[in-house]
Amino acid sequence: MHDVLDADPVASCMVAARVEAVGLDPWRLGGELWSHGGPAEGLCFSGANLVPLRGERSALRAFADRARRAGRACSSLVGRAELVLPMWDELSSVWGPAREVRPDQPLMTLTGMPAVPPDPQVRPVRIEELDRYLPAAVAMFTEEVGVDPRDGDGGAGYRARVAELITSGRAFARFQDGEVVFKAEIGALSRQVGQIQGVWVHPAWRGHGLGTSGTASVAVALGAMGRCASLYVNAFNSPARAAYRRVGFTQVAQFATVLF
């Protein structure tokens, strides 16, 4: 199993990070790893997200059949586009319509140091700054995903998740007069890769290069941890793609996401 995840470390980072942290027990993992013909032939994670990791069309069809029988419990289907989109073809008649399908999301990595200077004012967020950081996190999530993460439980679950990222040293921000003007997080951290997520610049500060230099700062932090920096971005988000290219990120694959 670990060999299969290590063979595609950037695309499998989200799942590999969980497996490395807690092992394969479904209760601790928060989901199940399905295989078809053995993990090297077909592998899929089923939990809060459905993440196909490897497989030809027959394996993807088998995973879709199993997902149909179990019923949809995930909030998204996400991963390499060449795996996600065929699975969605199999599932859409039962699970559809999706809230949104994002078929083209460049998966990018940075090897070596950033091509731009990092922002010296971007630093890890302290837990006592949670209440100042949280509004920016909510704004980012709402802009990116299209729903308010506080819906349903009043925000308790999302607040706990953000607090967890802060206490683990994986939330970064630049504060200006006590307000967050840039933020980003390391959403998944495996032995090899750190996946940057939630990059956001305050609307009043956009167009001044904070996203570029701030992302460079997080990439430097990952390099200091001995990890390769990665992220994925919507193809239609031209400003973000340009910013990441300026940092030195290059595309290594294409992701797709189906949001429910």
Backbone as CSV, one residue per row, in Angstrom:
resi,resn,N_x,N_y,N_z,CA_x,CA_y,CA_z,C_x,C_y,C_z
1,MET,0.822,-1.206,0.000,0.000,0.000,0.000,0.860,1.262,0.000
2,HIS,1.849,1.312,0.914,2.713,2.491,0.979,3.497,2.670,-0.318
3,ASP,3.902,1.562,-0.943,4.645,1.659,-2.199,3.798,2.306,-3.288
4,VAL,2.515,1.973,-3.305,1.614,2.535,-4.317,1.446,4.032,-4.096
5,LEU,1.259,4.439,-2.845,1.110,5.863,-2.550,2.405,6.616,-2.829
6,ASP,3.537,6.005,-2.501,4.826,6.662,-2.725,5.152,6.799,-4.208
7,ALA,4.556,5.953,-5.037,4.833,6.005,-6.466,4.246,7.249,-7.125
8,ASP,3.254,7.853,-6.501,2.617,9.063,-7.031,2.439,10.049,-5.873
9,PRO,3.549,10.532,-5.287,3.472,11.228,-4.005,2.714,12.548,-4.032
10,VAL,2.748,13.257,-5.155,2.072,14.557,-5.203,0.560,14.366,-5.294
11,ALA,0.111,13.524,-6.216,-1.330,13.321,-6.393,-1.954,12.579,-5.216
12,SER,-1.177,11.753,-4.524,-1.726,10.962,-3.426,-1.496,11.599,-2.063
13,CYS,-0.996,12.822,-2.021,-0.594,13.440,-0.763,-1.712,13.448,0.274
14,MET,-2.936,13.779,-0.123,-4.040,13.879,0.834,-4.273,12.559,1.555
15,VAL,-4.231,11.468,0.792,-4.483,10.148,1.382,-3.236,9.643,2.102
16,ALA,-2.078,9.823,1.499,-0.834,9.344,2.110,-0.616,9.977,3.476
17,ALA,-0.940,11.265,3.605,-0.754,11.940,4.889,-1.574,11.280,5.980
18,ARG,-2.807,10.898,5.668,-3.667,10.249,6.660,-3.153,8.852,6.995
19,VAL,-2.785,8.098,5.981,-2.301,6.735,6.206,-1.027,6.760,7.052
20,GLU,-0.126,7.674,6.749,1.119,7.763,7.512,0.859,8.166,8.963
21,ALA,-0.175,8.984,9.174,-0.446,9.485,10.525,-1.156,8.461,11.401
22,VAL,-2.108,7.713,10.826,-2.968,6.866,11.670,-3.009,5.411,11.248
23,GLY,-2.414,5.054,10.106,-2.473,3.677,9.651,-3.700,3.401,8.811
24,LEU,-4.036,2.126,8.652,-5.091,1.715,7.727,-6.413,1.381,8.403
25,ASP,-6.472,1.437,9.726,-7.724,1.141,10.410,-8.790,2.146,9.984
26,PRO,-9.921,1.688,9.427,-10.926,2.621,8.884,-11.448,3.633,9.891
27,TRP,-11.599,3.213,11.144,-12.143,4.133,12.139,-11.208,5.304,12.358
28,ARG,-9.903,5.021,12.464,-8.929,6.085,12.670,-8.639,6.843,11.374
29,LEU,-8.706,6.140,10.261,-8.413,6.748,8.970,-9.527,7.687,8.520
30,GLY,-10.722,7.464,9.039,-11.852,8.272,8.601,-12.387,7.844,7.249
31,GLY,-12.158,6.600,6.900,-12.623,6.087,5.621,-11.982,4.745,5.329
32,GLU,-12.192,4.262,4.112,-11.675,2.963,3.696,-10.828,3.109,2.443
33,LEU,-9.835,2.253,2.327,-9.077,2.133,1.090,-9.569,0.902,0.349
34,TRP,-10.091,1.120,-0.854,-10.593,0.021,-1.671,-9.517,-0.338,-2.696
35,SER,-9.364,-1.628,-2.956,-8.458,-2.048,-4.026,-9.216,-2.938,-4.998
36,HIS,-8.694,-3.018,-6.199,-9.290,-3.856,-7.244,-8.150,-4.544,-7.972
37,GLY,-8.065,-5.873,-7.799,-6.943,-6.600,-8.383,-5.638,-6.333,-7.670
38,GLY,-5.721,-5.873,-6.405,-4.541,-5.498,-5.646,-4.303,-4.006,-5.742
39,PRO,-3.706,-3.388,-4.711,-3.502,-1.935,-4.709,-2.727,-1.411,-5.910
40,ALA,-1.791,-2.206,-6.427,-1.003,-1.739,-7.564,-1.828,-1.640,-8.841
41,GLU,-2.956,-2.362,-8.888,-3.817,-2.335,-10.069,-4.938,-1.299,-9.938
42,GLY,-5.499,-1.189,-8.743,-6.582,-0.235,-8.548,-6.690,0.129,-7.083
43,LEU,-6.773,1.444,-6.784,-6.827,1.900,-5.400,-7.687,3.154,-5.329
44,CYS,-8.537,3.216,-4.303,-9.449,4.347,-4.146,-9.693,4.564,-2.659
45,PHE,-9.695,5.804,-2.221,-10.036,6.139,-0.832,-11.471,6.621,-0.790
46,SER,-12.235,6.083,0.159,-13.622,6.491,0.350,-13.801,6.976,1.775
47,GLY,-14.037,8.264,1.929,-14.249,8.869,3.232,-15.024,10.164,3.060
48,ALA,-14.585,11.217,3.739,-15.229,12.513,3.560,-15.138,12.977,2.117
49,ASN,-14.075,12.539,1.437,-13.937,12.728,-0.006,-13.724,11.359,-0.645
50,LEU,-14.173,11.215,-1.869,-13.913,10.007,-2.642,-12.740,10.322,-3.557
51,VAL,-11.625,9.584,-3.386,-10.375,9.918,-4.070,-9.846,8.697,-4.820
52,PRO,-10.108,8.576,-6.113,-9.485,7.488,-6.878,-7.999,7.770,-7.054
53,LEU,-7.180,6.759,-6.781,-5.737,6.945,-6.784,-5.032,6.215,-7.919
54,ARG,-5.641,5.118,-8.386,-5.012,4.337,-9.450,-6.049,3.403,-10.029
55,GLY,-5.935,3.122,-11.336,-6.802,2.125,-11.929,-7.163,2.401,-13.369
56,GLU,-7.316,1.324,-14.129,-7.859,1.423,-15.478,-9.382,1.507,-15.391
57,ARG,-10.023,1.547,-16.552,-11.466,1.770,-16.573,-12.228,0.683,-15.797
58,SER,-11.762,-0.563,-15.868,-12.468,-1.637,-15.161,-12.423,-1.423,-13.655
59,ALA,-11.276,-0.967,-13.134,-11.168,-0.693,-11.699,-12.043,0.483,-11.314
60,LEU,-12.044,1.537,-12.130,-12.873,2.707,-11.822,-14.349,2.341,-11.838
61,ARG,-14.737,1.467,-12.761,-16.130,1.008,-12.811,-16.474,0.222,-11.552
62,ALA,-15.541,-0.609,-11.090,-15.780,-1.385,-9.868,-15.892,-0.473,-8.649
63,PHE,-15.052,0.549,-8.586,-15.135,1.498,-7.474,-16.454,2.265,-7.513
64,ALA,-16.879,2.655,-8.710,-18.152,3.371,-8.835,-19.321,2.484,-8.412
65,ASP,-19.277,1.207,-8.791,-20.329,0.275,-8.369,-20.387,0.181,-6.849
66,ARG,-19.237,0.086,-6.228,-19.207,-0.014,-4.763,-19.722,1.272,-4.123
67,ALA,-19.339,2.419,-4.691,-19.806,3.699,-4.160,-21.319,3.835,-4.308
68,ARG,-21.855,3.367,-5.425,-23.316,3.419,-5.619,-24.031,2.584,-4.575
69,ARG,-23.512,1.379,-4.322,-24.153,0.494,-3.343,-24.106,1.080,-1.932
70,ALA,-22.989,1.736,-1.611,-22.835,2.298,-0.267,-23.654,3.565,-0.077
71,GLY,-23.960,4.263,-1.165,-24.649,5.549,-1.062,-23.644,6.666,-0.846
72,ARG,-23.991,7.846,-1.317,-23.029,8.956,-1.237,-22.948,9.505,0.182
73,ALA,-21.734,9.463,0.740,-21.469,10.062,2.043,-20.372,11.120,1.956
74,CYS,-19.793,11.282,0.782,-18.679,12.214,0.605,-19.179,13.586,0.159
75,SER,-18.345,14.588,0.388,-18.680,15.948,-0.048,-18.104,16.264,-1.415
76,SER,-17.158,15.434,-1.883,-16.577,15.675,-3.200,-15.936,14.404,-3.726
77,LEU,-15.757,14.384,-5.029,-14.980,13.371,-5.741,-13.794,14.127,-6.321
78,VAL,-12.578,13.780,-5.913,-11.419,14.611,-6.254,-10.202,13.741,-6.491
79,GLY,-9.349,14.193,-7.406,-8.109,13.479,-7.702,-7.678,13.752,-9.132
80,ARG,-6.814,12.880,-9.634,-6.371,13.023,-11.023,-7.580,13.024,-11.963
81,ALA,-7.584,13.955,-12.898,-8.733,14.099,-13.788,-8.996,12.830,-14.586
82,GLU,-7.937,12.118,-14.979,-8.130,10.920,-15.793,-8.759,9.779,-14.997
83,LEU,-8.841,9.921,-13.670,-9.515,8.946,-12.826,-10.881,9.467,-12.368
84,VAL,-10.929,10.729,-11.994,-12.164,11.308,-11.454,-13.268,11.385,-12.507
85,LEU,-12.945,11.875,-13.685,-13.999,12.116,-14.679,-14.648,10.819,-15.182
86,PRO,-13.881,9.738,-15.448,-14.551,8.472,-15.784,-15.393,7.922,-14.634
87,MET,-14.937,8.084,-13.386,-15.763,7.637,-12.265,-17.051,8.432,-12.192
88,TRP,-16.955,9.732,-12.450,-18.160,10.559,-12.415,-19.124,10.167,-13.532
89,ASP,-18.594,9.764,-14.676,-19.460,9.257,-15.749,-20.282,8.070,-15.250
90,GLU,-19.664,7.219,-14.430,-20.354,6.040,-13.905,-21.347,6.407,-12.805
91,LEU,-21.052,7.451,-12.038,-21.846,7.780,-10.859,-22.907,8.847,-11.091
92,SER,-22.742,9.647,-12.127,-23.571,10.846,-12.265,-25.062,10.537,-12.378
93,SER,-25.420,9.416,-12.989,-26.842,9.105,-13.156,-27.520,8.805,-11.824
94,VAL,-26.724,8.406,-10.816,-27.274,8.079,-9.501,-27.018,9.199,-8.505
95,TRP,-25.816,9.734,-8.522,-25.447,10.763,-7.556,-25.720,12.182,-8.045
96,GLY,-25.961,12.361,-9.309,-26.128,13.698,-9.857,-27.470,14.304,-9.504
97,PRO,-27.641,15.597,-9.824,-26.609,16.463,-10.403,-25.632,16.952,-9.346
98,ALA,-24.413,17.205,-9.751,-23.410,17.774,-8.854,-23.688,19.255,-8.662
99,ARG,-23.234,19.774,-7.543,-23.332,21.223,-7.335,-22.428,21.954,-8.307
100,GLU,-21.265,21.361,-8.576,-20.334,21.945,-9.537,-19.314,20.894,-9.939
101,VAL,-18.924,20.899,-11.216,-17.853,20.036,-11.710,-16.719,20.940,-12.187
102,ARG,-15.538,20.719,-11.632,-14.356,21.480,-12.025,-13.391,20.498,-12.703
103,PRO,-13.451,20.404,-14.027,-12.727,19.331,-14.727,-11.259,19.600,-14.973
104,ASP,-10.814,20.838,-14.802,-9.432,21.184,-15.161,-8.818,21.992,-14.030
105,GLN,-8.033,21.308,-13.199,-7.352,21.948,-12.074,-5.877,21.556,-12.109
106,PRO,-5.023,22.417,-12.655,-3.604,22.074,-12.713,-3.049,21.733,-11.325
107,LEU,-2.382,20.589,-11.245,-1.667,20.169,-10.034,-0.220,20.596,-10.226
108,MET,0.281,21.417,-9.302,1.570,22.069,-9.496,2.506,21.755,-8.335
109,THR,3.802,21.753,-8.623,4.815,21.549,-7.587,5.929,22.566,-7.747
110,LEU,6.648,22.750,-6.649,7.828,23.611,-6.640,9.001,22.786,-6.147
111,THR,10.019,22.693,-6.954,11.251,22.014,-6.536,12.323,23.074,-6.348
112,GLY,12.975,23.035,-5.225,13.978,24.047,-4.939,13.361,25.286,-4.313
113,MET,14.120,26.359,-4.309,13.675,27.600,-3.695,12.745,28.382,-4.616
114,PRO,11.854,29.199,-4.050,10.975,30.017,-4.885,11.770,30.989,-5.752
115,ALA,11.152,31.381,-6.853,11.792,32.315,-7.773,11.583,33.761,-7.360
116,VAL,10.779,34.002,-6.318,10.537,35.353,-5.818,10.863,35.383,-4.322
117,PRO,11.200,36.542,-3.780,11.501,36.612,-2.350,10.248,36.326,-1.516
118,PRO,10.387,35.549,-0.456,9.246,35.322,0.422,8.924,36.587,1.220
119,ASP,7.688,36.680,1.675,7.242,37.815,2.477,7.709,37.599,3.921
120,PRO,8.580,38.437,4.459,9.082,38.218,5.816,8.018,38.411,6.891
121,GLN,6.871,39.013,6.528,5.815,39.230,7.505,4.814,38.074,7.571
122,VAL,4.951,37.097,6.689,4.106,35.896,6.751,4.730,34.926,7.746
123,ARG,3.926,34.471,8.684,4.435,33.620,9.766,3.347,32.653,10.206
124,PRO,3.709,31.615,10.964,2.693,30.724,11.522,1.751,31.483,12.452
125,VAL,0.481,31.131,12.371,-0.533,31.760,13.215,-0.471,31.136,14.604
126,ARG,-0.652,31.954,15.630,-0.693,31.462,17.010,-2.138,31.189,17.416
127,ILE,-2.331,30.224,18.300,-3.684,29.811,18.653,-4.476,30.946,19.277
128,GLU,-3.817,31.860,19.965,-4.547,32.992,20.541,-5.038,33.971,19.478
129,GLU,-4.595,33.757,18.225,-5.045,34.604,17.115,-6.185,33.960,16.322
130,LEU,-6.717,32.856,16.827,-7.754,32.126,16.105,-8.923,33.017,15.725
131,ASP,-9.423,33.824,16.639,-10.607,34.639,16.359,-10.334,35.715,15.316
132,ARG,-9.097,36.136,15.180,-8.761,37.103,14.137,-8.513,36.412,12.796
133,TYR,-8.044,35.177,12.861,-7.747,34.427,11.640,-9.007,33.823,11.021
134,LEU,-9.943,33.416,11.865,-11.100,32.655,11.399,-11.931,33.391,10.345
135,PRO,-12.223,34.707,10.475,-13.013,35.367,9.422,-12.374,35.271,8.039
136,ALA,-11.049,35.343,7.982,-10.372,35.212,6.692,-10.514,33.799,6.150
137,ALA,-10.429,32.803,7.031,-10.592,31.416,6.604,-11.995,31.174,6.078
138,VAL,-12.992,31.737,6.745,-14.384,31.598,6.296,-14.572,32.279,4.945
139,ALA,-14.006,33.472,4.786,-14.132,34.198,3.520,-13.496,33.420,2.379
140,MET,-12.315,32.855,2.641,-11.643,32.061,1.607,-12.495,30.868,1.211
141,PHE,-12.979,30.116,2.195,-13.749,28.907,1.920,-15.008,29.247,1.130
142,THR,-15.690,30.304,1.529,-16.930,30.695,0.857,-16.670,31.096,-0.589
143,GLU,-15.590,31.846,-0.826,-15.238,32.247,-2.186,-14.861,31.045,-3.042
144,GLU,-14.088,30.135,-2.474,-13.526,29.023,-3.242,-14.541,27.915,-3.485
145,VAL,-15.281,27.537,-2.443,-16.161,26.372,-2.533,-17.593,26.776,-2.880
146,GLY,-17.966,27.982,-2.519,-19.317,28.450,-2.858,-20.348,28.204,-1.786
147,VAL,-19.926,27.727,-0.613,-20.828,27.551,0.523,-20.134,28.085,1.766
148,ASP,-20.941,28.484,2.747,-20.410,28.977,4.017,-20.082,27.775,4.906
149,PRO,-18.836,27.629,5.345,-18.483,26.451,6.152,-19.147,26.427,7.528
150,ARG,-19.811,27.513,7.896,-20.496,27.552,9.184,-21.914,27.010,9.111
151,ASP,-22.387,26.729,7.895,-23.750,26.204,7.740,-23.856,24.841,8.420
152,GLY,-24.986,24.596,9.020,-25.264,23.287,9.601,-25.034,23.242,11.092
153,ASP,-23.815,23.547,11.520,-23.514,23.450,12.954,-23.094,24.779,13.551
154,GLY,-23.347,25.874,12.812,-22.984,27.184,13.327,-21.502,27.489,13.270
155,GLY,-20.743,26.630,12.628,-19.315,26.864,12.460,-18.428,26.143,13.442
156,ALA,-19.001,25.341,14.341,-18.191,24.659,15.355,-17.182,23.706,14.726
157,GLY,-17.618,22.914,13.740,-16.729,21.953,13.100,-15.603,22.633,12.349
158,TYR,-15.938,23.697,11.621,-14.909,24.395,10.844,-13.925,25.096,11.771
159,ARG,-14.432,25.688,12.842,-13.556,26.339,13.808,-12.563,25.330,14.402
160,ALA,-13.052,24.142,14.713,-12.178,23.112,15.275,-11.106,22.708,14.264
161,ARG,-11.491,22.584,12.993,-10.524,22.217,11.960,-9.455,23.297,11.808
162,VAL,-9.867,24.565,11.798,-8.901,25.659,11.673,-7.988,25.696,12.897
163,ALA,-8.560,25.489,14.082,-7.752,25.471,15.300,-6.716,24.350,15.243
164,GLU,-7.109,23.197,14.684,-6.175,22.080,14.546,-5.008,22.449,13.637
165,LEU,-5.302,23.135,12.526,-4.242,23.557,11.612,-3.298,24.543,12.303
166,ILE,-3.854,25.432,13.104,-3.015,26.410,13.803,-2.115,25.720,14.819
167,THR,-2.687,24.862,15.630,-1.892,24.216,16.685,-0.825,23.283,16.108
168,SER,-1.045,22.771,14.902,-0.033,21.917,14.272,0.983,22.718,13.462
169,GLY,0.888,24.061,13.498,1.856,24.899,12.809,1.688,24.945,11.313
170,ARG,0.466,24.681,10.835,0.237,24.595,9.384,-0.649,25.710,8.844
171,ALA,-0.920,26.731,9.637,-1.664,27.906,9.179,-0.722,29.112,9.201
172,PHE,-0.680,29.852,8.102,0.238,30.977,7.956,-0.553,32.229,7.575
173,ALA,-0.084,33.378,8.038,-0.790,34.613,7.722,0.143,35.804,7.837
174,ARG,-0.264,36.859,7.177,0.317,38.188,7.399,-0.791,39.053,7.994
175,PHE,-0.509,39.634,9.129,-1.456,40.523,9.792,-1.045,41.975,9.546
176,GLN,-2.034,42.816,9.318,-1.803,44.252,9.160,-2.807,44.967,10.044
177,ASP,-2.318,45.678,11.053,-3.189,46.343,12.022,-4.194,45.367,12.629
178,GLY,-3.719,44.172,12.917,-4.540,43.167,13.573,-5.469,42.397,12.662
179,GLU,-5.444,42.678,11.354,-6.330,42.016,10.401,-5.521,41.157,9.443
180,VAL,-6.067,40.006,9.076,-5.392,39.128,8.127,-5.495,39.712,6.727
181,VAL,-4.344,39.926,6.081,-4.353,40.402,4.693,-3.872,39.320,3.733
182,PHE,-3.204,38.294,4.262,-2.845,37.109,3.474,-2.952,35.905,4.387
183,LYS,-3.401,34.783,3.826,-3.435,33.539,4.579,-3.231,32.352,3.638
184,ALA,-2.731,31.285,4.184,-2.620,30.008,3.478,-2.367,28.933,4.513
185,GLU,-2.637,27.717,4.135,-2.458,26.589,5.051,-1.777,25.427,4.332
186,ILE,-1.166,24.567,5.113,-0.678,23.288,4.601,-1.766,22.281,4.956
187,GLY,-2.584,21.941,3.984,-3.748,21.114,4.261,-3.414,19.658,4.494
188,ALA,-2.428,19.143,3.776,-1.998,17.753,3.925,-0.483,17.728,3.929
189,LEU,0.077,16.907,4.808,1.522,16.855,4.956,1.958,15.395,5.074
190,SER,2.479,14.865,3.961,2.995,13.499,3.966,4.495,13.527,4.186
191,ARG,5.132,12.369,4.146,6.577,12.312,4.333,7.330,13.057,3.237
192,GLN,6.714,13.148,2.058,7.416,13.721,0.916,6.879,15.078,0.478
193,VAL,5.594,15.316,0.688,4.920,16.451,0.055,4.069,17.207,1.063
194,GLY,4.012,18.518,0.909,3.058,19.340,1.634,2.153,20.036,0.641
195,GLN,0.845,19.898,0.824,-0.117,20.489,-0.116,-0.639,21.806,0.441
196,ILE,-0.330,22.883,-0.235,-0.777,24.211,0.162,-2.227,24.398,-0.258
197,GLN,-3.035,24.932,0.641,-4.446,25.169,0.347,-4.868,26.506,0.961
198,GLY,-6.056,26.943,0.578,-6.657,28.102,1.229,-5.898,29.392,1.055
199,VAL,-5.207,29.554,-0.071,-4.489,30.806,-0.315,-5.514,31.921,-0.546
200,TRP,-5.372,33.003,0.198,-6.370,34.079,0.149,-5.696,35.401,0.467
201,VAL,-6.089,36.428,-0.263,-5.629,37.797,-0.012,-6.852,38.667,0.231
202,HIS,-6.780,39.487,1.238,-7.881,40.416,1.541,-8.197,41.240,0.292
203,PRO,-9.488,41.415,-0.045,-9.834,42.145,-1.275,-9.171,43.507,-1.402
204,ALA,-8.998,44.219,-0.299,-8.399,45.552,-0.359,-6.903,45.506,-0.670
205,TRP,-6.298,44.331,-0.561,-4.857,44.191,-0.767,-4.517,43.421,-2.033
206,ARG,-5.504,43.062,-2.814,-5.225,42.288,-4.021,-4.562,43.153,-5.097
207,GLY,-3.731,42.514,-5.902,-3.033,43.230,-6.958,-1.714,43.828,-6.537
208,HIS,-1.264,43.504,-5.314,-0.010,44.058,-4.807,1.069,42.995,-4.599
209,GLY,0.820,41.778,-5.070,1.835,40.736,-4.993,1.872,39.961,-3.693
210,LEU,0.894,40.194,-2.802,0.908,39.478,-1.527,0.695,37.981,-1.713
211,GLY,-0.138,37.602,-2.674,-0.366,36.183,-2.906,0.893,35.477,-3.367
212,THR,1.670,36.147,-4.204,2.903,35.556,-4.718,3.949,35.409,-3.613
213,SER,4.253,36.507,-2.935,5.289,36.456,-1.908,4.848,35.641,-0.700
214,GLY,3.542,35.673,-0.385,3.043,34.887,0.734,3.122,33.393,0.466
215,THR,2.754,32.988,-0.744,2.852,31.568,-1.107,4.308,31.126,-1.100
216,ALA,5.197,32.000,-1.531,6.631,31.687,-1.486,7.072,31.427,-0.050
217,SER,6.526,32.185,0.892,6.886,31.994,2.301,6.468,30.618,2.797
218,VAL,5.276,30.181,2.417,4.797,28.863,2.847,5.640,27.770,2.178
219,ALA,5.999,27.968,0.921,6.843,26.998,0.225,8.203,26.877,0.896
220,VAL,8.768,28.005,1.353,10.047,27.969,2.068,9.897,27.183,3.369
221,ALA,8.777,27.392,4.070,8.536,26.650,5.308,8.471,25.151,5.042
222,LEU,7.833,24.763,3.942,7.773,23.338,3.586,9.157,22.805,3.248
223,GLY,9.938,23.592,2.537,11.297,23.165,2.226,12.115,22.935,3.483
224,ALA,11.910,23.779,4.492,12.624,23.613,5.756,12.201,22.336,6.475
225,MET,10.976,21.858,6.172,10.500,20.592,6.739,10.965,19.386,5.916
226,GLY,11.645,19.647,4.803,12.094,18.565,3.939,11.024,18.046,3.010
227,ARG,10.015,18.867,2.734,8.919,18.457,1.851,8.909,19.291,0.573
228,CYS,8.418,18.678,-0.490,8.131,19.374,-1.735,6.803,20.104,-1.592
229,ALA,6.732,21.329,-2.048,5.490,22.100,-2.000,4.630,21.788,-3.215
230,SER,3.334,21.577,-2.988,2.404,21.339,-4.090,1.112,22.089,-3.827
231,LEU,0.321,22.225,-4.869,-1.013,22.811,-4.766,-1.751,22.505,-6.050
232,TYR,-3.071,22.659,-6.012,-3.831,22.620,-7.260,-4.773,23.795,-7.296
233,VAL,-5.082,24.244,-8.515,-5.789,25.508,-8.710,-6.740,25.343,-9.882
234,ASN,-7.850,26.045,-9.856,-8.792,25.994,-10.969,-8.173,26.649,-12.207
235,ALA,-8.319,25.990,-13.341,-7.736,26.517,-14.574,-8.294,27.887,-14.924
236,PHE,-9.548,28.147,-14.529,-10.153,29.432,-14.872,-9.639,30.580,-14.002
237,ASN,-8.896,30.271,-12.945,-8.380,31.305,-12.043,-7.027,31.789,-12.560
238,SER,-7.083,32.591,-13.605,-5.850,33.036,-14.267,-4.921,33.821,-13.346
239,PRO,-5.438,34.740,-12.508,-4.506,35.472,-11.624,-3.745,34.551,-10.677
240,ALA,-4.434,33.563,-10.096,-3.758,32.644,-9.172,-2.729,31.803,-9.914
241,ARG,-3.074,31.303,-11.091,-2.122,30.488,-11.853,-0.880,31.296,-12.193
242,ALA,-1.078,32.557,-12.580,0.070,33.406,-12.904,0.941,33.642,-11.679
243,ALA,0.293,33.840,-10.527,1.044,34.065,-9.294,1.886,32.838,-8.941
244,TYR,1.301,31.657,-9.072,2.040,30.447,-8.727,3.184,30.204,-9.705
245,ARG,2.968,30.531,-10.960,4.066,30.391,-11.926,5.215,31.345,-11.582
246,ARG,4.874,32.553,-11.131,5.926,33.493,-10.736,6.729,32.953,-9.552
247,VAL,6.061,32.258,-8.651,6.764,31.657,-7.511,7.728,30.574,-7.985
248,GLY,7.392,29.911,-9.093,8.225,28.841,-9.618,7.530,27.504,-9.704
249,PHE,6.222,27.470,-9.415,5.475,26.219,-9.522,5.300,25.836,-10.982
250,THR,5.374,24.539,-11.265,5.126,24.024,-12.609,4.082,22.914,-12.527
251,GLN,3.320,22.769,-13.585,2.253,21.767,-13.601,2.832,20.380,-13.833
252,VAL,2.360,19.406,-13.006,2.816,18.026,-13.153,1.678,17.069,-13.495
253,ALA,0.442,17.521,-13.316,-0.707,16.672,-13.612,-1.958,17.559,-13.638
254,GLN,-3.090,16.938,-13.903,-4.363,17.659,-13.924,-5.316,16.984,-12.944
255,PHE,-5.824,17.762,-12.015,-6.841,17.292,-11.084,-8.224,17.658,-11.609
256,ALA,-9.234,17.029,-11.041,-10.626,17.405,-11.264,-11.360,17.221,-9.946
257,THR,-12.389,18.033,-9.735,-13.193,17.946,-8.520,-14.668,18.011,-8.887
258,VAL,-15.440,17.113,-8.312,-16.898,17.147,-8.416,-17.403,17.483,-7.020
259,LEU,-18.083,18.624,-6.886,-18.574,19.096,-5.596,-20.057,18.762,-5.449
260,PHE,-20.433,18.264,-4.271,-21.823,17.900,-4.006,-22.464,18.863,-3.013
